[in-house]
Amino acid sequence: RLPPPPPAVAMPVPPARQQAARASSASAKAAERPVWCYDAGDGLHVDIRAQPDFGAARTGHVLLPGEEFRVEREHRGEDGVLFLKLVDRRGWVFESKPGVGTMCQRIR
């Protein structure tokens, strides 16, 4: 007589496959986010901020005129300015700046 077979054990998903699945899901979510375009009209770049505040530390990243970017979150500041958090996690930019005007426009 043969011994009974061992109980079925769920095989864990390898970590690399879990990471790939999360990355794929994150990419799909990012593609659904609104697209904005930076162009202040002066031909200059804008420094990306670490927080939704004009006085916040700069991250070392910039947006160039005409550069399109996806927005993960919007935050309306106390002064009424709309701050935009970039999906790629580089930081925050602003839709407009008092005394300057429109900096970014939503394009889709």
PDB file of C-alpha atoms in Angstrom, residues 27-73:
ATOM      1  CA  SER A  27       1.997  52.006 -15.136  1.00  0.00           C
ATOM      2  CA  ALA A  28      -1.638  51.402 -16.039  1.00  0.00           C
ATOM      3  CA  LYS A  29      -2.814  53.770 -13.288  1.00  0.00           C
ATOM      4  CA  ALA A  30      -0.303  56.442 -14.342  1.00  0.00           C
ATOM      5  CA  ALA A  31      -1.557  56.287 -17.941  1.00  0.00           C
ATOM      6  CA  GLU A  32      -5.049  57.201 -16.687  1.00  0.00           C
ATOM      7  CA  ARG A  33      -3.864  60.391 -14.955  1.00  0.00           C
ATOM      8  CA  PRO A  34      -4.422  63.884 -16.407  1.00  0.00           C
ATOM      9  CA  VAL A  35      -1.724  65.228 -18.725  1.00  0.00           C
ATOM     10  CA  TRP A  36      -0.464  68.778 -18.262  1.00  0.00           C
ATOM     11  CA  CYS A  37       2.066  70.856 -20.202  1.00  0.00           C
ATOM     12  CA  TYR A  38       4.532  73.345 -18.723  1.00  0.00           C
ATOM     13  CA  ASP A  39       5.095  76.588 -20.603  1.00  0.00           C
ATOM     14  CA  ALA A  40       5.297  79.899 -18.772  1.00  0.00           C
ATOM     15  CA  GLY A  41       5.896  81.677 -22.095  1.00  0.00           C
ATOM     16  CA  ASP A  42       9.340  82.953 -21.146  1.00  0.00           C
ATOM     17  CA  GLY A  43      11.432  80.052 -22.484  1.00  0.00           C
ATOM     18  CA  LEU A  44      12.742  79.192 -19.015  1.00  0.00           C
ATOM     19  CA  HIS A  45      12.485  75.980 -17.019  1.00  0.00           C
ATOM     20  CA  VAL A  46      10.655  75.639 -13.697  1.00  0.00           C
ATOM     21  CA  ASP A  47      12.233  74.065 -10.632  1.00  0.00           C
ATOM     22  CA  ILE A  48      10.210  71.184  -9.205  1.00  0.00           C
ATOM     23  CA  ARG A  49       9.463  71.558  -5.492  1.00  0.00           C
ATOM     24  CA  ALA A  50       9.531  68.921  -2.745  1.00  0.00           C
ATOM     25  CA  GLN A  51       6.211  70.160  -1.292  1.00  0.00           C
ATOM     26  CA  PRO A  52       3.191  72.093  -2.604  1.00  0.00           C
ATOM     27  CA  ASP A  53       4.605  75.478  -1.640  1.00  0.00           C
ATOM     28  CA  PHE A  54       6.556  78.149  -3.550  1.00  0.00           C
ATOM     29  CA  GLY A  55       9.090  78.343  -0.711  1.00  0.00           C
ATOM     30  CA  ALA A  56       9.598  74.579  -0.512  1.00  0.00           C
ATOM     31  CA  ALA A  57      12.979  73.022  -1.217  1.00  0.00           C
ATOM     32  CA  ARG A  58      13.788  72.390  -4.853  1.00  0.00           C
ATOM     33  CA  THR A  59      14.305  68.745  -5.779  1.00  0.00           C
ATOM     34  CA  GLY A  60      17.021  69.297  -8.377  1.00  0.00           C
ATOM     35  CA  HIS A  61      14.597  68.332 -11.167  1.00  0.00           C
ATOM     36  CA  VAL A  62      13.079  70.767 -13.663  1.00  0.00           C
ATOM     37  CA  LEU A  63      10.368  70.929 -16.307  1.00  0.00           C
ATOM     38  CA  LEU A  64      11.367  72.411 -19.645  1.00  0.00           C
ATOM     39  CA  PRO A  65       9.070  74.574 -21.787  1.00  0.00           C
ATOM     40  CA  GLY A  66       6.677  72.341 -23.727  1.00  0.00           C
ATOM     41  CA  GLU A  67       7.299  69.341 -21.478  1.00  0.00           C
ATOM     42  CA  GLU A  68       4.223  67.211 -20.834  1.00  0.00           C
ATOM     43  CA  PHE A  69       3.717  65.440 -17.525  1.00  0.00           C
ATOM     44  CA  ARG A  70       1.084  63.396 -15.715  1.00  0.00           C
ATOM     45  CA  VAL A  71      -0.420  64.555 -12.430  1.00  0.00           C
ATOM     46  CA  GLU A  72      -1.068  62.216  -9.507  1.00  0.00           C
ATOM     47  CA  ARG A  73      -2.648  64.768  -7.190  1.00  0.00           C
TER      48      ARG A  73
END
